[in-house]
Every structure is written in C-alpha cells, then in structure tokens.
Short mmCIF file of C-alpha atoms in Angstrom, two decimals:
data_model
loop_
_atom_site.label_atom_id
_atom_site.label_comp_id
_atom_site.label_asym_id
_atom_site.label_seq_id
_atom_site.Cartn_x
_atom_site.Cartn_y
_atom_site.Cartn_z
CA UNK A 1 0.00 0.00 0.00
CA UNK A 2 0.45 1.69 0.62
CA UNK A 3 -1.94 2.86 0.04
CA UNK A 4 -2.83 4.75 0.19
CA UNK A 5 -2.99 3.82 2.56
CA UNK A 6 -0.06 1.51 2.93
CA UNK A 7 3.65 1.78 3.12
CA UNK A 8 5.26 0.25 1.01
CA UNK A 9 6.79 -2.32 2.02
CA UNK A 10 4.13 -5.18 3.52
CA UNK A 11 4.84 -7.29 6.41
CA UNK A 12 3.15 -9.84 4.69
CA UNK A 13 4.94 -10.26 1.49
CA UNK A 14 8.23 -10.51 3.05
CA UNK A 15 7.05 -12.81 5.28
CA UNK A 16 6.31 -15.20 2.36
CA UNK A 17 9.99 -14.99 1.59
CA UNK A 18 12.26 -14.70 4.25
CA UNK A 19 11.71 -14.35 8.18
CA UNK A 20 14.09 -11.14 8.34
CA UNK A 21 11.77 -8.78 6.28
CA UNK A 22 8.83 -7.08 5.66
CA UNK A 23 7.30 -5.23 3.42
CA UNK A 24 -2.37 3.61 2.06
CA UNK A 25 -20.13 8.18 6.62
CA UNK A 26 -23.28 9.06 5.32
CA UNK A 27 -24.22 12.77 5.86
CA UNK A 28 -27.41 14.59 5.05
CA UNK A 29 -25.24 17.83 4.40
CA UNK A 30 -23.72 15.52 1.67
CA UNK A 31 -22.89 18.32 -1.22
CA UNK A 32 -19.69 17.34 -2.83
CA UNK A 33 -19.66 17.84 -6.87
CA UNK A 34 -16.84 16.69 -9.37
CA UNK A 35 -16.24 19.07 -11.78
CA UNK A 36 -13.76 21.91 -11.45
CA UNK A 37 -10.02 20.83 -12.50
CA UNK A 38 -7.33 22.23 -10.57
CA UNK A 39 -4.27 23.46 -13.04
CA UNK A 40 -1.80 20.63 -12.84
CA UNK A 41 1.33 22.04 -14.62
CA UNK A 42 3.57 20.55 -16.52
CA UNK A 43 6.61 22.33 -15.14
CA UNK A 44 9.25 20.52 -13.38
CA UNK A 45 10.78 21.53 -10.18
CA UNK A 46 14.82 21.44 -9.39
CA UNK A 47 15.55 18.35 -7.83
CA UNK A 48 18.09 17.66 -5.13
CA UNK A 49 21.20 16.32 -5.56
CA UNK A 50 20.64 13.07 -3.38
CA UNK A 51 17.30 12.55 -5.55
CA UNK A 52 19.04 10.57 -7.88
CA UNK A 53 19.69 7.90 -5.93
CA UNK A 54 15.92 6.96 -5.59
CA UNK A 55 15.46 7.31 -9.44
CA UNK A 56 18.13 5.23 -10.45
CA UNK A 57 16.38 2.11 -9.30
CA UNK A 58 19.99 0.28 -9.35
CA UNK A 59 18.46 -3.37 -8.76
CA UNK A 60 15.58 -3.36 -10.77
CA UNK A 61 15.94 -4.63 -14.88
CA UNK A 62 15.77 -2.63 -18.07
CA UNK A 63 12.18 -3.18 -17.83
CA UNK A 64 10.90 -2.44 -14.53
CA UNK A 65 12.63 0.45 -14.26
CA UNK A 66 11.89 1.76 -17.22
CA UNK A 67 8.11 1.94 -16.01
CA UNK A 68 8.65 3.41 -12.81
CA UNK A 69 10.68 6.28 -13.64
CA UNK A 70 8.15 6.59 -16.23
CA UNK A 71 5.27 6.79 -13.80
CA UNK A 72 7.18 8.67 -11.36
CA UNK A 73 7.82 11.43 -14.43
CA UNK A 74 4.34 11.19 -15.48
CA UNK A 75 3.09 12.06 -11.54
CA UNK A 76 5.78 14.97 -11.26
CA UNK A 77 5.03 16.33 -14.47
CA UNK A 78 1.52 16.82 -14.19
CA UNK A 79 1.50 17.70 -10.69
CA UNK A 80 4.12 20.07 -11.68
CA UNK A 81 4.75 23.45 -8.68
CA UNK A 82 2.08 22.12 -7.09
CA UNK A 83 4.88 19.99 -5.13
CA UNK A 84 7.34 20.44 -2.96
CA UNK A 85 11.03 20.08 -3.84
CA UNK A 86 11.92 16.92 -1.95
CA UNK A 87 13.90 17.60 1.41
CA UNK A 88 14.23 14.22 3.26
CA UNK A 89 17.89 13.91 5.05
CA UNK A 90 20.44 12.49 2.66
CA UNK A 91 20.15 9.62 5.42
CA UNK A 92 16.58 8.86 4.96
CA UNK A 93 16.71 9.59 0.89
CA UNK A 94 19.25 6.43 0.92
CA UNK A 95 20.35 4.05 3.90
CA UNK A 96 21.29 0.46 4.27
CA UNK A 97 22.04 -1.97 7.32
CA UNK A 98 25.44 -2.50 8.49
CA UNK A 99 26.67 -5.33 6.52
CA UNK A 100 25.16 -3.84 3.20
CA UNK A 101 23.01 -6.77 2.76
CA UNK A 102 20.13 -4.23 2.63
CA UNK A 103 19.83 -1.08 1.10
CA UNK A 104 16.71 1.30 0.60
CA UNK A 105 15.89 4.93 -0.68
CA UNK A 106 12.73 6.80 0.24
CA UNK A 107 11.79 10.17 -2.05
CA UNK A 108 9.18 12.07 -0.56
CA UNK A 109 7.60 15.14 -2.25
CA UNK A 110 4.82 17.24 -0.28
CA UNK A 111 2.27 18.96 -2.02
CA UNK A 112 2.15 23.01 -1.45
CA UNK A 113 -0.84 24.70 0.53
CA UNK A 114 -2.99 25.01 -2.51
CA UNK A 115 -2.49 21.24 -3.84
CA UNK A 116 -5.01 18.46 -3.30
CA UNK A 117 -2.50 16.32 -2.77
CA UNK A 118 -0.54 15.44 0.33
CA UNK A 119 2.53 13.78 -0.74
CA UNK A 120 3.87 11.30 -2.79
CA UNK A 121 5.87 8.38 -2.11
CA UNK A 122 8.26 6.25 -3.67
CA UNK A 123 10.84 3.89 -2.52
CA UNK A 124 12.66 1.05 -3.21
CA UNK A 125 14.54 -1.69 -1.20
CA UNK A 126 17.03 -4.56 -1.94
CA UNK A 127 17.99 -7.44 0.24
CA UNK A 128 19.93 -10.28 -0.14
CA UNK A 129 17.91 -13.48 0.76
CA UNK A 130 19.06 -16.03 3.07
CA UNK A 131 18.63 -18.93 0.65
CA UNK A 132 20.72 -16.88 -2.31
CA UNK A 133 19.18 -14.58 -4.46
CA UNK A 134 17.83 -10.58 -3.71
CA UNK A 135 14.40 -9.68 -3.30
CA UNK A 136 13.64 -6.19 -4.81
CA UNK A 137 10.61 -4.06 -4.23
CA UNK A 138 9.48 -0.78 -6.23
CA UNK A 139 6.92 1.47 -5.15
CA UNK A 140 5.26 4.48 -5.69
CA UNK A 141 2.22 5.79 -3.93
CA UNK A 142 0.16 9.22 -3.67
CA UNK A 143 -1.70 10.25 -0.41
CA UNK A 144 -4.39 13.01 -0.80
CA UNK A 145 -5.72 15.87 1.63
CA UNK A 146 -9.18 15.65 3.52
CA UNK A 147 -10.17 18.69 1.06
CA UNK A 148 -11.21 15.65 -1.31
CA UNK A 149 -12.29 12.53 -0.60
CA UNK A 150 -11.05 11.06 -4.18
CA UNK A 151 -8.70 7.44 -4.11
CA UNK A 152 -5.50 7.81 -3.62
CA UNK A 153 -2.80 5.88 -6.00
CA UNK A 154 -0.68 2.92 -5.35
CA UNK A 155 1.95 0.73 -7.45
CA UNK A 156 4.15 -1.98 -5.91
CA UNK A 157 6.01 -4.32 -7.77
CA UNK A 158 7.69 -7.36 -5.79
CA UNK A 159 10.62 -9.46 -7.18
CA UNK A 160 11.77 -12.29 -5.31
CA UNK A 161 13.70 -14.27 -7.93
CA UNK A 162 13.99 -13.83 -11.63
CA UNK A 163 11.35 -15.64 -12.53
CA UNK A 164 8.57 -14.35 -10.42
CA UNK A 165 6.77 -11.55 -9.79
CA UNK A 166 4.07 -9.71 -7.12
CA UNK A 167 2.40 -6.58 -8.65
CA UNK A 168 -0.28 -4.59 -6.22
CA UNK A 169 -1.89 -1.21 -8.12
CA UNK A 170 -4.61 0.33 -7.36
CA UNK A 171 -6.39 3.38 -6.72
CA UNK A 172 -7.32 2.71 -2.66
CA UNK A 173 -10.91 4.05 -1.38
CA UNK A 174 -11.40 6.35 1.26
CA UNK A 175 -15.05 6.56 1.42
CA UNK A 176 -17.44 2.80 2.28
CA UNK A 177 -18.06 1.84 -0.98
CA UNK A 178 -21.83 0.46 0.44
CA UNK A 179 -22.69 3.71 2.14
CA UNK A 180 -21.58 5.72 -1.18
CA UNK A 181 -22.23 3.66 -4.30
CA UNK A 182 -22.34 7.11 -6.00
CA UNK A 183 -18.30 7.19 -5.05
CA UNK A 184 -18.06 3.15 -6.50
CA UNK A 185 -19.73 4.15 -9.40
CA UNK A 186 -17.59 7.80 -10.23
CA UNK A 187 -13.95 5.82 -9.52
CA UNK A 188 -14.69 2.29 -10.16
CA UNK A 189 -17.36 1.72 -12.55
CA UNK A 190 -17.39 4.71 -15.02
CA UNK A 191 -13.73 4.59 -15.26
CA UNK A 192 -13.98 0.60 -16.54
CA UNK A 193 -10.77 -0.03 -14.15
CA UNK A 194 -11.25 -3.64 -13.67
CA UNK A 195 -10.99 -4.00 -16.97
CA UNK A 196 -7.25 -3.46 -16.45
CA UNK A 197 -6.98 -6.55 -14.13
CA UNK A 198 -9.01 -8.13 -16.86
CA UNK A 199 -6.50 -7.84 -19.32
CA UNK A 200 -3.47 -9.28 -16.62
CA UNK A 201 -5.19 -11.84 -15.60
CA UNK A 202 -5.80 -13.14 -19.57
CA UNK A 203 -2.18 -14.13 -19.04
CA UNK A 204 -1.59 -17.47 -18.52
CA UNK A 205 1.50 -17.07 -16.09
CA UNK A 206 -0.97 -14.62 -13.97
CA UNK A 207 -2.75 -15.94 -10.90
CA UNK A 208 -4.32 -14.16 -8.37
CA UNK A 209 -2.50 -12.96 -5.49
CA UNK A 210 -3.87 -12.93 -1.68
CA UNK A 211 -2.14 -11.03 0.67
CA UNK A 212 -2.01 -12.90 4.09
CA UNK A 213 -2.96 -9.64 5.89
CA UNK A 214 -6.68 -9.30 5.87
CA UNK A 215 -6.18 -5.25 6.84
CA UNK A 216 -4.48 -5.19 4.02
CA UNK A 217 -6.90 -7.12 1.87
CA UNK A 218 -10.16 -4.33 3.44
CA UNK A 219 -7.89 -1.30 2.16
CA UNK A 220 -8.07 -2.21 -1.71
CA UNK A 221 -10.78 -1.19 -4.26
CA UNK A 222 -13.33 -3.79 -5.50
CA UNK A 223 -10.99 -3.32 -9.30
CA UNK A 224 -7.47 -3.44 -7.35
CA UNK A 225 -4.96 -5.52 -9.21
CA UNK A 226 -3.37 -7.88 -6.68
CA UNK A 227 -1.44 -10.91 -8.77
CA UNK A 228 1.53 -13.03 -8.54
CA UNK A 229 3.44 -13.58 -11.90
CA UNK A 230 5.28 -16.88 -12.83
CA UNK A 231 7.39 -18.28 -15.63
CA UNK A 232 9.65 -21.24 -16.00
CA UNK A 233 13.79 -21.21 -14.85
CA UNK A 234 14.05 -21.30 -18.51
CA UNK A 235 12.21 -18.65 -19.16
CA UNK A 236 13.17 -15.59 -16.93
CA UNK A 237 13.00 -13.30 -19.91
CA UNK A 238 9.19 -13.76 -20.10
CA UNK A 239 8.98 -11.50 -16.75
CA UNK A 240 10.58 -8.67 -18.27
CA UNK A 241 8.45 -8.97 -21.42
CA UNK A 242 5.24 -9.08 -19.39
CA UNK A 243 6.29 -6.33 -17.31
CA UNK A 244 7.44 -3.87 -20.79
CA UNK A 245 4.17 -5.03 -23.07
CA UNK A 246 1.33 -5.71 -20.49
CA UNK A 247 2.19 -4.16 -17.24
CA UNK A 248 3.35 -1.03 -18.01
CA UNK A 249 0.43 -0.12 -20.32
CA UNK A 250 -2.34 -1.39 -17.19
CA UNK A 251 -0.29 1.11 -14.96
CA UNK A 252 -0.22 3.96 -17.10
CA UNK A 253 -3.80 3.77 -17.75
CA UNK A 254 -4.53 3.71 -13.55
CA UNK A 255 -2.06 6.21 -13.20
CA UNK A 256 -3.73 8.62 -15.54
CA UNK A 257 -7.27 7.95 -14.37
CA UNK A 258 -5.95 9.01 -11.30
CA UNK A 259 -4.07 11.84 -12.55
CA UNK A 260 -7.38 12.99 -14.58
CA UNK A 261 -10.07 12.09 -11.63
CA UNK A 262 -8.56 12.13 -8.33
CA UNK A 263 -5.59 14.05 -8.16
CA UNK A 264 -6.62 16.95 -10.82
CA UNK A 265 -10.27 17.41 -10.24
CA UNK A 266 -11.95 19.34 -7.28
CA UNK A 267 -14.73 17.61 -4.88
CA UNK A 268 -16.18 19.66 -2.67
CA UNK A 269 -16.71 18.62 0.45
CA UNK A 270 -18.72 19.81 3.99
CA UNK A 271 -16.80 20.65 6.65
CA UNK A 272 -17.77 17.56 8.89
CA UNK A 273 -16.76 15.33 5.30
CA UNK A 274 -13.51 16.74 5.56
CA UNK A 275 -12.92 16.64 9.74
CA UNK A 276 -14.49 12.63 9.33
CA UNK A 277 -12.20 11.91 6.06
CA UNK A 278 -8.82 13.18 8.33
CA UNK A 279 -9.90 11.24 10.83
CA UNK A 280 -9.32 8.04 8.86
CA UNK A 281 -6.80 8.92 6.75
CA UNK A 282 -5.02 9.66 10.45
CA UNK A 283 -6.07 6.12 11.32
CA UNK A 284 -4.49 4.16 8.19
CA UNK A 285 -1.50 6.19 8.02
CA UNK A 286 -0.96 5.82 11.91
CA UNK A 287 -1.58 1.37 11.87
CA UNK A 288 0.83 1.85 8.92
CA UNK A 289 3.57 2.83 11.13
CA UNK A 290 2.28 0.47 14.01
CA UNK A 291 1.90 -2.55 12.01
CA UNK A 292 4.85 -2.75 10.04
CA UNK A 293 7.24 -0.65 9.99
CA UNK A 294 8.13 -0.60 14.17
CA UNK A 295 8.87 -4.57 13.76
CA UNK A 296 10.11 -4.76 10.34
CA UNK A 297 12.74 -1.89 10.04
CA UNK A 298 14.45 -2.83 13.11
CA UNK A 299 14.90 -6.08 11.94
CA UNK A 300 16.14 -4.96 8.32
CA UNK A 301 18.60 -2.18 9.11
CA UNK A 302 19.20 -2.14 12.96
CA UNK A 303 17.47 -0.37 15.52
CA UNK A 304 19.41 3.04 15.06
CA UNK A 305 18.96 3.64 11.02
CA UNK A 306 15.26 2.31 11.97
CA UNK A 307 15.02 4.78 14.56
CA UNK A 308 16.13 7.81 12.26
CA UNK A 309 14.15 6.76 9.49
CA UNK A 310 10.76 5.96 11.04
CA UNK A 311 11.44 9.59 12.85
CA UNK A 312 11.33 11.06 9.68
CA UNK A 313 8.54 9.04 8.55
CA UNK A 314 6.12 10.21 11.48
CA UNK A 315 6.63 13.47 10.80
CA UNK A 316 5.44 13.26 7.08
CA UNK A 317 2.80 10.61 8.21
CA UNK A 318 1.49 13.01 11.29
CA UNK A 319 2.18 16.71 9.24
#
C-alpha cells in the first residue's frame, strides 16, 4: 500500500519470503460535486542532488525500471509546482544496514498549501535473501488531503527471484463503498478499471494474489490488481516482457485515471466530510507505522537507522 494507505513495504509479502523482512459516513449535508479541474502544470521543479539515488532504481531490470521512472515522471510532471522540492535527510533519501546486505531509498515530495495532494511516495529496497538470491521491491504511492475525498494511487512491484513476480496497483478508497455507491460508481465503474486486471489476468502465467494480511486485503478497491506472476527457470525473460508489453500499459492507464479524476479534479466537500475523512486517513497512516514498519525496520537495518528513518517518517505521516 500503501496505500494509500499503505507503506510500502508489507509485512506480509516478506514474510512469504524470508523471516528477516517485511514489506495507504453518510451525511445529510452531503454536497460534494466533481467538476472543477485544478491546473496541474507541466513544469518541473529542481531536484536535489541526493534525488538521484531513488530514481536510479539500481536493482531493478531494463524493464521495470523503465516503467517506474516513467510513472514517477508522469506524476511529477503533471502535478508540476504544485509539489514540494523533496527535502528528506540524505540519510533517509538512501540508507542500508550495516553489513550492506540491505539497502533502501525513500523520495518524498509534499504537495504546497494550494495542492489536493498530500505527498507522494516512492521507494525502493534490496535485500539479499538467506537462501541466495535478492528480493527487490518498487513502489510508488500518492496520499491526498481531507479537502477531497477522491482514491489515492498505489503501485508496488515485488521481485523475489527472476522468474517471479508480485504486482499490487490500485487506486485505494477512502469513502465505504456500500454507504456511497455514488463514489463506486464515479472511480470504479465509469472509469472501466477492472478491466485493467481483466487484461493481466488473460495471461496465462498470472494468478491471483492474496495477501495474508486481511487489513491489508479491506484497504483495496473492489478493481485493485493484486497478482503473482510466474514463468519457468528457462524462461526468466518472459517476466521482463510481461512487465514492458502488459504491465506497463495497465499502470499507465490507472495512473492517468488518477491523474485525470482524483488528483486533478476538485470535490467539494462539507466541513464535517472533511474533519471525518482526516480522521481516517489519520487512522491508516498511523496502523501503517504500528503494524509494520516498528517490527520490520528494526529487523532490516538495525534499531538506530530504523530509529532515524521511522522519525522522519512520522513526521510526514502526522504533518
């Protein structure tokens, strides 16, 4: 999640893995309205030396990090000054664990005061397994303010081994979906989205992917795209190739729904909407922290770099 809603990086993939690591009300004064489009620029913003480190995506192939620096550009560029310059601690931006058998970098860019959106997230983290191999985990998530109660945006991708793959994208609810069908039908329905997990799942190495964290499983949309990908040893190529012709275009398309519907568009909301909608964005961001990240960091990097970087990451989470 991320969500979103989530971190990242999920307790419960790890977990499937290795043992050392882990992974975003009805109201009779109801009188939101989608309609007005807030001017998302397509000017860049200076970037920070220390940036670069999170955008090289050093352990990912060809590929996969092809489409996240793509999606990553996309957000940026149409968000454009309505974000922050990113000013994480060189520290936080990139850190690893003391016998460089782990090593992560966090990018965080806030939005300014007259943005809809919060922040955005990316981050990506590579550890050696136990049994041989890496595992290597991309992500990139947007969190939205309580001025609009629009889905936020999430894309993880989750390689354990050459051959095998865990992709989670979605665009996370923050409304009940029974309560507000109006909301189901405006981000869900009308935008055709689970046609995009149609398409995946059409593949014949696709299968469905559960995570073993029901919290995480009530966060997702009814169209979020949770599968596991897997080819033959002989075939490691065919990961790559599913990632370049079939993945990248399903992401792009969520992305820029998002872009278009959530991130770009106005809903206005009552007062008590917006006080309610803080109140459980406050909730998911604070079991975020609680639920992962206090027992999986320490475990990954040490209790001091944990310590510095989960500082950091309570004061963006609780800003």
């Amino acid at each position: 999640m991320a969500v979103l809603l989530l971190w990242p990086f999920h307790s419960s993939h790890f977990n499937s893995h290795t043992s050392i690591l882990t992974q975003s009300l009805p109201s009779s004064s109801r009188s939101f309205s989608v309609g007005k489009r807030f001017s998302c620029s397509s000017s860049s913003t200076s970037m920070e030396h220390h940036e670069s480190k999170f955008k090289e995506f050093p352990y990912a192939s060809v590929p996969h990090r092809e489409l996240m620096v793509e999606l990553v550009s996309t957000m940026e560029n149409r968000l454009g000054a309505s974000l922050l310059p990113c000013t994480l601690p060189s520290h936080v931006q990139y850190f690893e664990n003391e016998y460089a058998t782990a090593h992560a970098s966090l990018y965080v860019r806030s939005g300014n005061s007259s943005s809809q959106v919060d922040f955005i997230l990316g981050s990506w983290v590579h550890c050696n397994l136990p049994t041989g191999g890496a595992l290597n985990i991309t992500s990139l998530s947007a969190y939205l303010r309580p001025s609009t109660d629009a889905p936020n945006f999430l894309i993880e991708v989750i390689r354990s081994s050459p051959t095998t793959l865990i992709l989670i994208l979605d665009l996370p609810p923050r409304k009940d979906l029974v309560q507000h069908p109006d909301y189901l039908k405006t981000f869900y329905e009308e935008t055709q989205l689970d046609k995009q997990r149609q398409l995946l799942e059409k593949l014949p190495e696709v299968k469905p992917y559960f995570s073993s964290s029901l919290y995480i499983r009530a966060l997702v949309s009814p169209s979020a795209i949770l599968v596991s990908i897997e080819t033959e040893p002989s075939q490691a190529i065919r990961i790559d190739e599913i990632i370049q012709d079939h993945i990248s275009p399903v992401a792009k398309v969520m992305l820029d729904t998002w872009l278009d519907l959530c991130a770009c568009t106005e809903r206005r909301l009552t007062d008590d909407e917006s006080t309610d909608l803080a109140k459980r964005d406050q909730i998911i961001k604070n079991k975020t922290i609680e639920i992962d990240l206090e027992s999986s960091f320490p475990r990954l990097f040490g209790q001091e770099v944990a310590n510095q970087v989960l500082g950091v990451l309570r004061e963006i989470y609780n800003s």
